[in-house]
Amino acid sequence: MNAILELLIAVTLLSTLTHSQAECPEKRTCDDERRRSLDGSCNNLNNADWGTPNRPYARLVPAQYADGIWEPARARSGESLPSARKLSVKLLGETEMLHLRNTLVAMQFGQFIAHDMSFTADADGIQCCADGKMIPQEFASPRCLPIEVAEDDIVMSDEGIECMNMVRTKTTLEDGCSPQEGGSAEQLSSVTAFLDLSVVYGNSLEQSNSLRTFTAGQMGVQQRNGKPWLPSHPNKTQTCAVKDDSSACYLTGDVRSNQSPHLTLIHQAFLLEHNRLASELAALNPDWDDERLFQEARRINVAQYQNIVYYEWLPIYLGRQNMMDAGVLPQVELPGFATDYDATVDPTVSNEFATAAFRFFHFIIAGHLDLIEESKQPTGSIRLSDWFNDPTVLEQENKYELLSRGMIFQPHDRPNCHITPEVKHFLFRHGGSIGVDLKAIDIQRARDHGLASYHDYREYCGLSKVSSWDELRAIIRPPPGSVIADAYETLDDLEFAVGGALERPFGDGMAGPTYACILLDQFRRTRVGDRFYFENERVFSSRQLMELRKASMARLLCDNTHGLKEIQQNPFFLVNDTNPVVPCEQISTVNLNRWR
């Protein structure tokens, strides 16, 4: 039996490598393309593959593997690092504390952005931990990196859970198309690195074509009860946590779009916005064919999205002054263009950003989603864990409207050292009593990716070295600052995914200084290294750009949320005297006459 299983594993890995080698794309040369490609290629005319899918993440600090190649790091003593689950349980509380200013749509939009920029290339179907029990090592895939669960675990031990499944990310060691430098593994991202709505349009021409109607520039939708919906996925039971085709599961440019009801709502809003734009452009320009309508609607949709990201959303979490100081926001004299596009800047998403720093926002997830009536009064809530990867609730009577208003008027959690039990114990439980631990996964994934130590990243960011536990306590949020010393053998063993996540806020942002350094670096490179960033010269005319700067999250939701008639002027913030609820008619619109 052992030999047969080992043979099957070897054949699987060999077929994966052979498949990758057989489908390596040809080296592409670029003309002066004036349109953003679907796979991100030729955005940079001198480096055609910068920002394209299936390439290694950028690495800001050299990888730290125990063997210098692939084996996850160990403590300086040579012993194993603490269990990721133990760290999560010991360091993080579970009290849900409502934010005093920000709404749930702000949190959910952050996940949408994260999915647009990064998606680790994993192997589906590999079992390292079956039914909570560890697969014997002799039967396990070499790509297994399960998370151990202690016998006295506060929640999982009562259910007999011994482990949580985790499969290691695909790397350059397994991919014949990726150049190998220095022999150490570099993980691959399977999506474009740009803020280009690849989650809506897909990451390749083939994928995009499967989402289009090829009529009047429209993307596919399905009409139900007189309303347009995201199209149904052709393979629901394999894609979503549903039992049969009577449940909802949607087809989009990103397979993760069904992960939570609110995420699905944002996907639907951007899809419907594309079709709304294409319809208006068709009315203004009857001679335009399907391809031109599609491409122009896509260009405008992406531009509006980028305006929301940089001018509405990022300042909330990174801090506007922090962004100005780091060059994340361009120095623009209105109504002029941004002039700092730099063809030497590689926009590739860094491993540190995708695997650690951007996961800081897991702290602000709300465990229960409020159902809010048109009167703004809550009428109950649903558990997030009841609907992971199952958006069926959206098509239950009145739930779409109630959840949409809940997303807009409900606060997200505070970014502190607490994380909702819904993702600490019950993530992806799919009807079972116990799920997995999101923060434990974050820590284990950082080990899988060979991220260096907390000290290494402080040094990279030009921050002072922390030389004692007392110094660490002064910069870490309480209470973990007082107990973190008991978790690690030495200060040098402290991991980036732990220390960086627990730092006190930096400047006018929410993350600590080390994570803020990584986040600011990425969003600067993402903008400055994008030839098609909407404010750059030659992307839109000056009059078109003036209109695009009117784009807002409020307008997007008003135009593309069933039954929404009024909204606060900035839906990322809770309603108050300076952010009142107004009729949708009062929200500024982008005048498409500039595209006539």
Coordinates of C-alpha atoms in Angstrom, one line a residue:
M1 CA 0.0 0.0 0.0
N2 CA 2.8 2.4 0.9
A3 CA 4.6 1.9 -2.4
I4 CA 1.4 2.4 -4.4
L5 CA 0.6 5.7 -2.6
E6 CA 4.2 6.9 -3.0
L7 CA 4.0 6.1 -6.7
L8 CA 0.8 8.0 -7.1
I9 CA 2.3 11.1 -5.4
A10 CA 5.3 10.9 -7.6
V11 CA 3.2 10.6 -10.8
T12 CA 1.1 13.5 -9.7
L13 CA 4.1 15.8 -9.1
L14 CA 5.7 14.6 -12.3
S15 CA 2.5 15.3 -14.3
T16 CA 2.3 18.8 -12.8
L17 CA 5.8 19.6 -13.8
T18 CA 5.4 18.2 -17.3
H19 CA 2.2 20.0 -17.7
S20 CA 3.8 23.3 -16.7
Q21 CA 6.8 22.7 -19.0
A22 CA 4.5 21.9 -22.0
E23 CA 2.5 25.1 -21.6
C24 CA 5.3 27.6 -21.1
P25 CA 4.3 30.8 -22.9
E26 CA 6.6 32.1 -25.6
K27 CA 8.8 35.1 -24.7
R28 CA 6.7 38.1 -25.7
T29 CA 7.9 41.4 -27.3
C30 CA 5.8 44.5 -27.0
D31 CA 4.7 47.2 -29.4
D32 CA 3.4 50.4 -27.9
E33 CA 0.1 48.9 -26.8
R34 CA -2.4 51.5 -25.8
R35 CA -4.8 49.1 -24.1
R36 CA -4.4 47.2 -20.8
S37 CA -4.1 43.5 -21.7
L38 CA -6.2 40.9 -19.7
D39 CA -3.1 39.1 -18.5
G40 CA -1.1 42.2 -17.6
S41 CA 1.5 41.5 -20.3
C42 CA 3.2 44.4 -22.0
N43 CA 2.1 46.9 -19.4
N44 CA 5.8 47.5 -19.1
L45 CA 7.1 47.7 -22.7
N46 CA 10.7 46.7 -21.6
N47 CA 9.6 43.9 -19.3
A48 CA 6.6 42.2 -20.9
D49 CA 6.0 39.7 -18.0
W50 CA 6.1 42.1 -15.1
G51 CA 2.8 41.8 -13.3
T52 CA 1.5 38.8 -15.2
P53 CA 0.1 35.6 -13.6
N54 CA 2.0 32.5 -12.7
R55 CA 5.2 34.4 -11.9
P56 CA 7.1 34.4 -8.5
Y57 CA 6.2 37.0 -5.9
A58 CA 8.8 39.7 -5.4
R59 CA 11.0 39.1 -2.4
L60 CA 12.0 42.2 -0.3
V61 CA 14.2 40.2 2.2
P62 CA 15.9 37.0 1.2
A63 CA 14.0 33.8 2.0
Q64 CA 14.6 32.1 5.3
Y65 CA 14.4 28.3 4.9
A66 CA 15.9 25.8 7.3
D67 CA 17.8 24.0 4.5
G68 CA 18.3 27.2 2.3
I69 CA 15.9 25.7 -0.3
W70 CA 12.4 24.9 0.8
E71 CA 12.1 23.5 4.4
P72 CA 10.3 25.9 6.7
A73 CA 12.4 27.8 9.2
R74 CA 13.1 26.5 12.7
A75 CA 14.0 28.2 15.9
R76 CA 17.6 29.3 16.3
S77 CA 18.1 26.2 18.6
G78 CA 17.1 23.9 15.8
E79 CA 13.8 23.1 17.5
S80 CA 10.4 23.5 15.8
L81 CA 8.8 26.9 16.1
P82 CA 5.7 27.1 18.2
S83 CA 2.5 25.6 16.8
A84 CA 0.7 28.2 14.7
R85 CA -2.6 27.3 16.3
K86 CA -1.1 27.6 19.8
L87 CA 0.2 31.1 19.0
S88 CA -3.2 32.1 17.7
V89 CA -4.9 30.8 20.8
K90 CA -2.4 32.3 23.2
L91 CA -1.8 35.7 21.7
L92 CA -5.2 36.7 20.3
G93 CA -8.5 37.3 22.2
E94 CA -11.9 36.7 20.7
T95 CA -13.9 39.7 21.9
E96 CA -15.7 41.4 19.0
M97 CA -15.4 45.2 19.5
L98 CA -17.2 47.4 17.0
H99 CA -15.3 50.1 15.2
L100 CA -16.5 53.6 16.0
R101 CA -16.1 55.0 12.4
N102 CA -15.8 52.4 9.7
T103 CA -18.4 50.2 8.0
L104 CA -18.3 46.5 7.0
V105 CA -18.2 47.5 3.3
A106 CA -14.8 49.0 4.0
M107 CA -13.5 45.7 5.3
Q108 CA -15.1 43.7 2.5
F109 CA -13.7 46.0 -0.2
G110 CA -10.2 45.3 1.3
Q111 CA -10.7 41.6 0.6
F112 CA -11.8 42.3 -2.9
I113 CA -8.6 44.3 -3.5
A114 CA -6.5 41.5 -1.9
H115 CA -8.0 39.0 -4.3
D116 CA -7.4 41.3 -7.3
M117 CA -3.7 41.5 -6.6
S118 CA -2.7 38.1 -5.3
F119 CA -3.7 34.4 -5.4
T120 CA -1.3 31.7 -4.3
A121 CA -1.0 28.8 -6.7
D122 CA -2.0 25.9 -4.6
A123 CA -2.7 22.2 -5.4
D124 CA -6.4 21.3 -5.0
G125 CA -7.5 18.0 -3.5
I126 CA -4.4 17.1 -1.6
Q127 CA -5.3 15.8 1.9
C128 CA -2.7 16.3 4.7
C129 CA -5.2 16.1 7.5
A130 CA -8.3 14.1 6.9
D131 CA -11.3 14.5 9.3
G132 CA -9.1 16.2 11.8
K133 CA -6.5 13.3 11.8
M134 CA -3.0 13.5 10.5
I135 CA -2.2 11.5 7.4
P136 CA 0.7 9.2 8.2
Q137 CA 3.9 10.7 6.9
E138 CA 4.7 7.8 4.6
F139 CA 1.3 8.4 2.9
A140 CA 1.4 12.2 2.8
S141 CA 2.3 14.4 -0.1
P142 CA 5.6 16.1 0.2
R143 CA 3.6 19.3 -0.2
C144 CA 1.8 18.8 3.1
L145 CA 2.3 21.3 5.9
P146 CA -0.6 20.6 8.3
I147 CA -1.1 22.7 11.4
E148 CA -0.9 20.7 14.6
V149 CA -3.7 21.1 17.2
A150 CA -2.8 20.5 20.9
E151 CA -4.6 17.8 22.9
D152 CA -5.8 20.5 25.3
D153 CA -6.9 23.0 22.6
I154 CA -9.7 25.2 24.1
V155 CA -12.2 24.4 21.3
M156 CA -10.9 21.8 18.8
S157 CA -9.8 19.1 21.3
D158 CA -13.4 18.5 22.4
E159 CA -14.1 17.5 18.8
G160 CA -11.1 15.2 18.6
I161 CA -9.3 17.5 16.1
E162 CA -5.6 16.9 15.9
C163 CA -4.7 19.0 12.9
M164 CA -5.8 21.5 10.2
N165 CA -5.1 20.8 6.6
M166 CA -2.6 22.9 4.7
V167 CA -1.0 22.3 1.3
R168 CA 2.2 24.2 0.4
T169 CA 2.0 26.8 -2.3
K170 CA 3.4 25.9 -5.7
T171 CA 6.9 27.3 -6.3
T172 CA 9.5 27.8 -8.9
L173 CA 11.0 24.4 -7.9
E174 CA 7.9 22.7 -9.4
D175 CA 7.4 25.1 -12.3
G176 CA 9.4 24.5 -15.4
C177 CA 8.5 27.9 -16.8
S178 CA 9.9 30.0 -13.9
P179 CA 13.6 30.9 -13.9
Q180 CA 15.3 29.5 -10.9
E181 CA 17.8 31.8 -9.1
G182 CA 20.0 30.7 -6.2
G183 CA 18.2 27.4 -5.8
S184 CA 15.6 28.5 -3.1
A185 CA 11.9 28.2 -3.7
E186 CA 9.9 31.2 -4.7
Q187 CA 6.1 31.0 -4.5
L188 CA 3.9 31.7 -7.5
S189 CA 0.9 34.0 -7.8
S190 CA -1.7 33.0 -10.3
V191 CA -3.3 36.4 -10.9
T192 CA -2.2 39.8 -12.3
A193 CA -0.4 42.1 -9.9
F194 CA -2.3 45.2 -11.1
L195 CA -5.4 46.9 -9.7
D196 CA -7.2 45.9 -12.9
L197 CA -10.4 44.2 -11.8
S198 CA -9.0 40.8 -12.9
V199 CA -11.4 39.4 -10.2
V200 CA -14.2 40.6 -12.6
Y201 CA -12.7 40.1 -16.0
G202 CA -10.4 37.2 -15.4
N203 CA -6.6 36.8 -15.9
S204 CA -6.5 35.6 -19.5
L205 CA -8.2 36.1 -22.8
E206 CA -9.7 32.6 -22.6
Q207 CA -11.1 33.2 -19.1
S208 CA -12.5 36.7 -20.1
N209 CA -14.1 35.3 -23.2
S210 CA -16.0 32.7 -21.1
L211 CA -17.6 35.6 -19.1
R212 CA -18.7 37.7 -22.1
T213 CA -21.8 37.7 -24.3
F214 CA -20.1 39.2 -27.3
T215 CA -23.1 41.4 -27.8
A216 CA -23.1 45.2 -27.2
G217 CA -20.0 44.9 -25.0
Q218 CA -21.9 43.1 -22.3
M219 CA -20.7 40.5 -19.8
G220 CA -23.0 37.6 -19.0
V221 CA -25.6 37.8 -16.3
Q222 CA -28.7 35.8 -15.5
Q223 CA -32.2 37.4 -15.0
R224 CA -34.2 36.1 -12.0
N225 CA -37.3 37.8 -10.7
G226 CA -36.7 40.7 -13.0
K227 CA -33.2 41.4 -11.7
P228 CA -29.8 40.7 -13.1
W229 CA -27.5 38.3 -11.1
L230 CA -24.0 37.0 -11.5
P231 CA -24.2 34.0 -13.8
S232 CA -24.4 30.5 -12.2
H233 CA -21.2 28.5 -12.0
P234 CA -21.4 25.4 -14.3
N235 CA -19.9 23.2 -11.7
K236 CA -21.5 24.4 -8.4
T237 CA -20.8 21.4 -6.2
Q238 CA -17.1 21.3 -7.0
T239 CA -16.7 25.1 -6.6
C240 CA -18.8 26.0 -3.7
A241 CA -19.8 24.3 -0.4
V242 CA -23.2 23.3 -1.7
K243 CA -24.9 20.0 -2.1
D244 CA -26.7 20.4 -5.4
D245 CA -27.4 22.7 -8.2
S246 CA -30.5 24.3 -6.5
S247 CA -28.1 26.3 -4.4
A248 CA -26.4 29.5 -5.5
C249 CA -22.8 29.5 -6.7
Y250 CA -21.6 32.2 -9.1
L251 CA -19.1 32.3 -12.0
T252 CA -16.8 35.3 -12.0
G253 CA -13.2 36.2 -12.9
D254 CA -12.1 34.8 -9.5
V255 CA -13.0 31.5 -7.9
R256 CA -13.0 33.1 -4.4
S257 CA -15.9 35.4 -5.2
N258 CA -18.3 33.0 -3.3
Q259 CA -16.4 33.0 -0.1
S260 CA -18.7 35.3 1.8
P261 CA -22.1 37.0 1.0
H262 CA -20.7 40.5 1.1
L263 CA -17.8 39.7 -1.1
T264 CA -20.2 38.3 -3.7
L265 CA -22.3 41.6 -3.4
I266 CA -19.2 43.6 -4.4
H267 CA -18.4 41.3 -7.3
Q268 CA -21.9 41.7 -8.5
A269 CA -21.7 45.5 -8.2
F270 CA -18.6 45.8 -10.4
L271 CA -20.0 43.3 -13.0
L272 CA -23.3 45.2 -13.3
E273 CA -21.4 48.5 -13.4
H274 CA -19.5 47.2 -16.5
N275 CA -22.8 46.4 -18.2
R276 CA -24.3 49.7 -17.2
L277 CA -21.3 51.5 -18.7
A278 CA -21.4 49.5 -21.9
S279 CA -25.2 50.2 -22.3
E280 CA -24.6 54.0 -21.9
L281 CA -21.7 54.0 -24.3
A282 CA -23.7 52.1 -26.9
A283 CA -26.5 54.7 -26.7
L284 CA -23.9 57.5 -27.1
N285 CA -22.0 55.8 -29.9
P286 CA -24.3 53.6 -32.1
D287 CA -21.5 52.8 -34.5
W288 CA -19.2 51.2 -31.9
D289 CA -19.0 47.4 -32.2
D290 CA -19.0 44.9 -29.3
E291 CA -15.3 44.8 -28.8
R292 CA -14.9 48.6 -28.6
L293 CA -17.8 48.8 -26.2
F294 CA -16.4 46.0 -24.0
Q295 CA -12.9 47.5 -23.9
E296 CA -14.1 51.1 -23.2
A297 CA -16.5 50.0 -20.5
R298 CA -13.7 47.9 -18.9
R299 CA -11.3 50.9 -19.1
I300 CA -13.8 53.2 -17.3
N301 CA -14.7 50.5 -14.7
V302 CA -11.1 49.9 -13.8
A303 CA -10.4 53.7 -13.6
Q304 CA -13.3 54.3 -11.3
Y305 CA -12.1 51.4 -9.2
Q306 CA -8.6 52.8 -9.0
N307 CA -10.0 56.2 -7.9
I308 CA -11.9 54.5 -5.1
V309 CA -8.9 52.5 -4.0
Y310 CA -6.4 55.3 -3.8
Y311 CA -8.6 58.3 -2.8
E312 CA -11.4 56.8 -0.7
W313 CA -10.2 53.4 0.7
L314 CA -6.5 53.4 1.2
P315 CA -6.3 56.7 3.3
I316 CA -8.6 55.0 5.9
Y317 CA -6.2 52.2 6.6
L318 CA -2.7 53.5 5.6
G319 CA -3.3 57.1 6.5
R320 CA -3.4 60.0 3.9
Q321 CA -0.3 61.6 5.4
N322 CA 1.6 58.3 5.4
M323 CA 0.6 57.8 1.8
M324 CA 1.8 61.3 0.8
D325 CA 5.1 60.9 2.6
A326 CA 5.7 57.5 0.9
G327 CA 4.7 58.6 -2.6
V328 CA 1.7 56.4 -2.7
L329 CA -0.5 59.3 -3.8
P330 CA 0.8 61.2 -6.8
Q331 CA 1.7 64.9 -6.6
V332 CA -1.0 66.2 -9.0
E333 CA -2.0 69.8 -9.6
L334 CA -5.7 69.5 -10.5
P335 CA -7.0 69.1 -13.1
G336 CA -3.7 67.8 -14.4
F337 CA -2.2 64.3 -14.8
A338 CA 0.1 62.2 -12.7
T339 CA 3.6 62.4 -14.1
D340 CA 5.5 59.9 -12.0
Y341 CA 5.0 56.7 -14.0
D342 CA 8.4 54.9 -13.9
A343 CA 9.2 52.1 -16.3
T344 CA 12.0 50.9 -14.0
V345 CA 9.5 50.1 -11.1
D346 CA 8.4 46.5 -11.0
P347 CA 4.8 46.3 -9.7
T348 CA 5.0 42.6 -8.9
V349 CA 3.3 41.9 -5.6
S350 CA 5.8 41.1 -2.8
N351 CA 5.6 37.9 -0.8
E352 CA 5.7 39.9 2.4
F353 CA 2.7 42.0 1.3
A354 CA 0.5 39.1 0.2
T355 CA 1.5 36.6 2.8
A356 CA 1.7 38.8 5.9
A357 CA 1.1 42.6 5.8
F358 CA -2.1 42.7 3.9
R359 CA -3.5 40.0 6.1
F360 CA -3.5 42.5 9.0
F361 CA -7.0 43.3 8.0
H362 CA -8.2 39.8 9.1
F363 CA -8.5 41.5 12.5
I364 CA -11.4 43.6 11.4
I365 CA -13.7 40.8 10.1
A366 CA -17.1 40.9 11.7
G367 CA -18.4 37.5 12.8
H368 CA -22.1 38.2 12.3
L369 CA -23.7 40.0 9.4
D370 CA -26.6 42.3 10.3
L371 CA -29.9 42.3 8.4
I372 CA -31.0 45.9 8.2
E373 CA -34.4 47.1 7.1
E374 CA -35.1 50.1 4.9
S375 CA -35.8 52.0 8.1
K376 CA -32.2 51.4 9.0
Q377 CA -33.3 49.2 11.9
P378 CA -31.6 45.8 12.4
T379 CA -33.9 42.8 12.2
G380 CA -31.5 40.1 13.1
S381 CA -28.2 38.7 11.8
I382 CA -26.6 35.7 10.2
R383 CA -23.4 33.8 11.3
L384 CA -20.6 34.3 8.8
S385 CA -19.5 30.7 9.2
D386 CA -23.0 29.5 8.1
W387 CA -22.4 30.9 4.7
F388 CA -18.7 30.5 3.9
N389 CA -18.4 29.6 0.2
D390 CA -22.1 29.4 -0.1
P391 CA -23.9 32.6 -1.3
T392 CA -27.3 30.9 -1.4
V393 CA -28.5 33.2 1.4
L394 CA -28.4 36.2 -1.1
E395 CA -31.3 34.6 -3.0
Q396 CA -33.5 33.9 0.0
E397 CA -36.5 36.2 0.4
N398 CA -35.4 39.8 1.1
K399 CA -31.9 38.7 2.2
Y400 CA -30.1 40.5 -0.6
E401 CA -31.6 43.8 0.3
L402 CA -31.2 43.2 4.1
L403 CA -27.5 42.1 3.8
S404 CA -26.7 45.0 1.4
R405 CA -27.9 47.5 3.9
G406 CA -26.2 45.7 6.6
M407 CA -22.9 45.9 4.8
I408 CA -23.3 49.7 4.4
F409 CA -24.5 50.5 7.9
Q410 CA -22.9 47.9 10.1
P411 CA -19.4 48.7 11.6
H412 CA -16.5 46.3 11.2
D413 CA -14.4 45.1 14.1
R414 CA -11.6 47.1 15.7
P415 CA -8.1 46.3 14.5
N416 CA -6.7 45.1 17.8
C417 CA -5.4 41.8 19.2
H418 CA -8.8 40.1 19.0
I419 CA -10.2 38.2 16.1
T420 CA -13.8 36.9 15.8
P421 CA -14.3 33.3 16.8
E422 CA -16.1 32.9 13.4
V423 CA -12.7 32.8 11.7
K424 CA -10.6 31.7 14.7
H425 CA -12.4 28.4 15.2
F426 CA -15.2 28.1 12.5
L427 CA -13.7 29.3 9.2
F428 CA -14.9 27.0 6.4
R429 CA -16.7 24.7 8.7
H430 CA -19.3 24.0 5.9
G431 CA -22.0 22.7 8.2
G432 CA -19.7 21.0 10.7
S433 CA -19.3 22.0 14.3
I434 CA -15.6 23.2 13.9
G435 CA -13.7 24.8 11.1
V436 CA -10.2 26.1 10.8
D437 CA -8.2 29.0 12.3
L438 CA -7.5 31.9 9.9
K439 CA -4.7 33.5 12.0
A440 CA -3.0 30.1 12.4
I441 CA -3.2 29.7 8.7
D442 CA -1.6 33.1 8.2
I443 CA 1.3 32.1 10.5
Q444 CA 1.8 28.7 8.9
R445 CA 1.6 30.2 5.4
A446 CA 4.3 32.7 6.2
R447 CA 6.5 29.7 7.3
D448 CA 5.6 27.9 4.1
H449 CA 6.7 31.0 2.1
G450 CA 10.0 31.3 3.9
L451 CA 9.4 34.8 5.2
A452 CA 12.3 36.1 7.3
S453 CA 12.1 37.1 10.9
Y454 CA 10.4 40.2 12.4
H455 CA 13.8 41.7 13.1
D456 CA 14.9 41.3 9.5
Y457 CA 11.9 43.3 8.3
R458 CA 12.4 46.0 10.8
E459 CA 15.9 46.4 9.6
Y460 CA 14.7 46.4 5.9
C461 CA 12.3 49.2 6.8
G462 CA 15.0 51.3 8.6
L463 CA 13.4 50.8 12.0
S464 CA 15.4 50.3 15.2
K465 CA 16.4 46.9 16.3
V466 CA 14.4 45.5 19.2
S467 CA 17.0 44.2 21.6
S468 CA 14.9 43.0 24.6
W469 CA 11.5 41.7 25.5
D470 CA 10.9 44.9 27.4
E471 CA 11.5 47.0 24.3
L472 CA 9.2 44.7 22.4
R473 CA 6.4 45.2 24.9
A474 CA 6.6 49.0 24.4
I475 CA 5.8 48.7 20.7
I476 CA 3.4 45.7 20.7
R477 CA -0.3 46.1 21.5
P478 CA -1.4 44.8 24.9
P479 CA -2.0 42.1 26.1
P480 CA 0.2 40.1 23.6
G481 CA 3.1 42.3 24.5
S482 CA 3.2 40.8 28.0
V483 CA 2.9 37.1 27.0
I484 CA 4.7 36.9 23.7
A485 CA 8.0 36.2 25.4
D486 CA 6.6 32.9 26.7
A487 CA 5.8 31.8 23.2
Y488 CA 9.3 31.9 21.7
E489 CA 12.6 30.6 22.9
T490 CA 14.4 33.8 21.9
L491 CA 13.6 37.2 20.6
D492 CA 15.4 36.4 17.3
D493 CA 12.8 33.6 16.7
L494 CA 9.9 36.1 16.6
E495 CA 8.1 35.8 13.2
F496 CA 7.1 38.6 10.9
A497 CA 3.5 37.3 10.7
V498 CA 3.3 37.6 14.5
G499 CA 5.4 40.6 15.5
G500 CA 4.3 42.7 12.5
A501 CA 0.6 42.0 13.1
L502 CA 0.7 43.0 16.7
E503 CA 2.5 46.4 16.5
R504 CA 0.9 49.6 17.7
P505 CA -0.5 51.8 14.8
F506 CA 1.9 54.0 12.8
G507 CA 1.2 57.6 12.0
D508 CA -2.4 58.2 10.8
G509 CA -2.8 54.6 9.6
M510 CA -4.1 51.4 11.4
A511 CA -1.2 49.0 10.9
G512 CA 2.1 49.1 12.8
P513 CA 5.3 50.6 11.3
T514 CA 6.7 47.4 9.9
Y515 CA 3.5 46.3 8.2
A516 CA 2.8 49.9 7.1
C517 CA 6.3 50.0 5.5
I518 CA 5.4 46.9 3.4
L519 CA 1.9 48.1 2.5
L520 CA 3.0 51.6 1.5
D521 CA 5.8 50.2 -0.6
Q522 CA 3.4 47.8 -2.5
F523 CA 0.7 50.4 -3.2
R524 CA 3.3 52.9 -4.4
R525 CA 4.8 50.3 -6.8
T526 CA 1.4 49.1 -7.9
R527 CA 0.6 52.7 -9.0
V528 CA 3.9 54.0 -10.2
G529 CA 4.7 50.8 -12.1
D530 CA 1.3 50.7 -13.9
R531 CA 1.5 52.4 -17.3
F532 CA -2.3 52.4 -17.5
Y533 CA -3.0 53.9 -14.0
F534 CA -6.0 56.1 -14.7
E535 CA -4.4 59.5 -13.8
N536 CA -1.4 59.0 -16.1
E537 CA -0.9 61.0 -19.2
R538 CA -2.3 59.5 -22.5
V539 CA -4.6 57.1 -20.6
F540 CA -7.7 59.4 -20.7
S541 CA -8.2 62.9 -22.0
S542 CA -8.2 65.7 -19.4
R543 CA -11.9 66.1 -19.6
Q544 CA -12.5 62.4 -19.2
L545 CA -10.2 62.4 -16.2
M546 CA -12.1 65.2 -14.5
E547 CA -15.2 63.0 -14.8
L548 CA -13.5 59.8 -13.5
R549 CA -12.4 61.6 -10.4
K550 CA -16.0 61.9 -9.4
A551 CA -16.3 58.1 -9.1
S552 CA -17.1 56.9 -5.6
M553 CA -18.1 53.8 -3.7
A554 CA -21.5 55.4 -3.0
R555 CA -22.3 55.9 -6.7
L556 CA -21.1 52.3 -7.5
L557 CA -23.4 50.8 -4.9
C558 CA -26.4 53.1 -5.7
D559 CA -26.2 52.1 -9.4
N560 CA -25.7 48.4 -8.9
T561 CA -27.4 47.3 -5.7
H562 CA -31.0 46.0 -6.0
G563 CA -33.4 48.2 -4.2
L564 CA -30.9 50.7 -2.8
K565 CA -32.4 54.2 -2.9
E566 CA -30.3 56.1 -0.4
I567 CA -26.8 55.9 1.1
Q568 CA -24.4 57.9 3.2
Q569 CA -22.1 60.1 1.1
N570 CA -19.1 57.9 2.0
P571 CA -20.3 54.3 2.7
F572 CA -16.9 53.3 4.1
F573 CA -17.8 55.4 7.1
L574 CA -20.7 55.1 9.5
V575 CA -23.5 57.7 9.3
N576 CA -22.9 60.9 11.3
D577 CA -23.5 64.6 11.0
T578 CA -20.7 65.0 8.4
N579 CA -21.6 61.8 6.6
P580 CA -25.4 61.9 6.3
V581 CA -27.6 59.5 4.4
V582 CA -28.8 61.1 1.1
P583 CA -30.9 60.0 -1.8
C584 CA -28.9 58.3 -4.5
E585 CA -29.8 61.1 -6.9
Q586 CA -27.6 63.4 -4.9
I587 CA -24.4 61.4 -5.4
S588 CA -22.2 62.7 -8.1
T589 CA -22.1 60.7 -11.4
V590 CA -19.5 60.3 -14.1
N591 CA -20.7 62.0 -17.2
L592 CA -20.1 59.6 -20.1
N593 CA -20.8 62.3 -22.7
R594 CA -17.0 62.9 -22.6
W595 CA -16.8 59.5 -24.4
R596 CA -19.2 60.4 -27.2

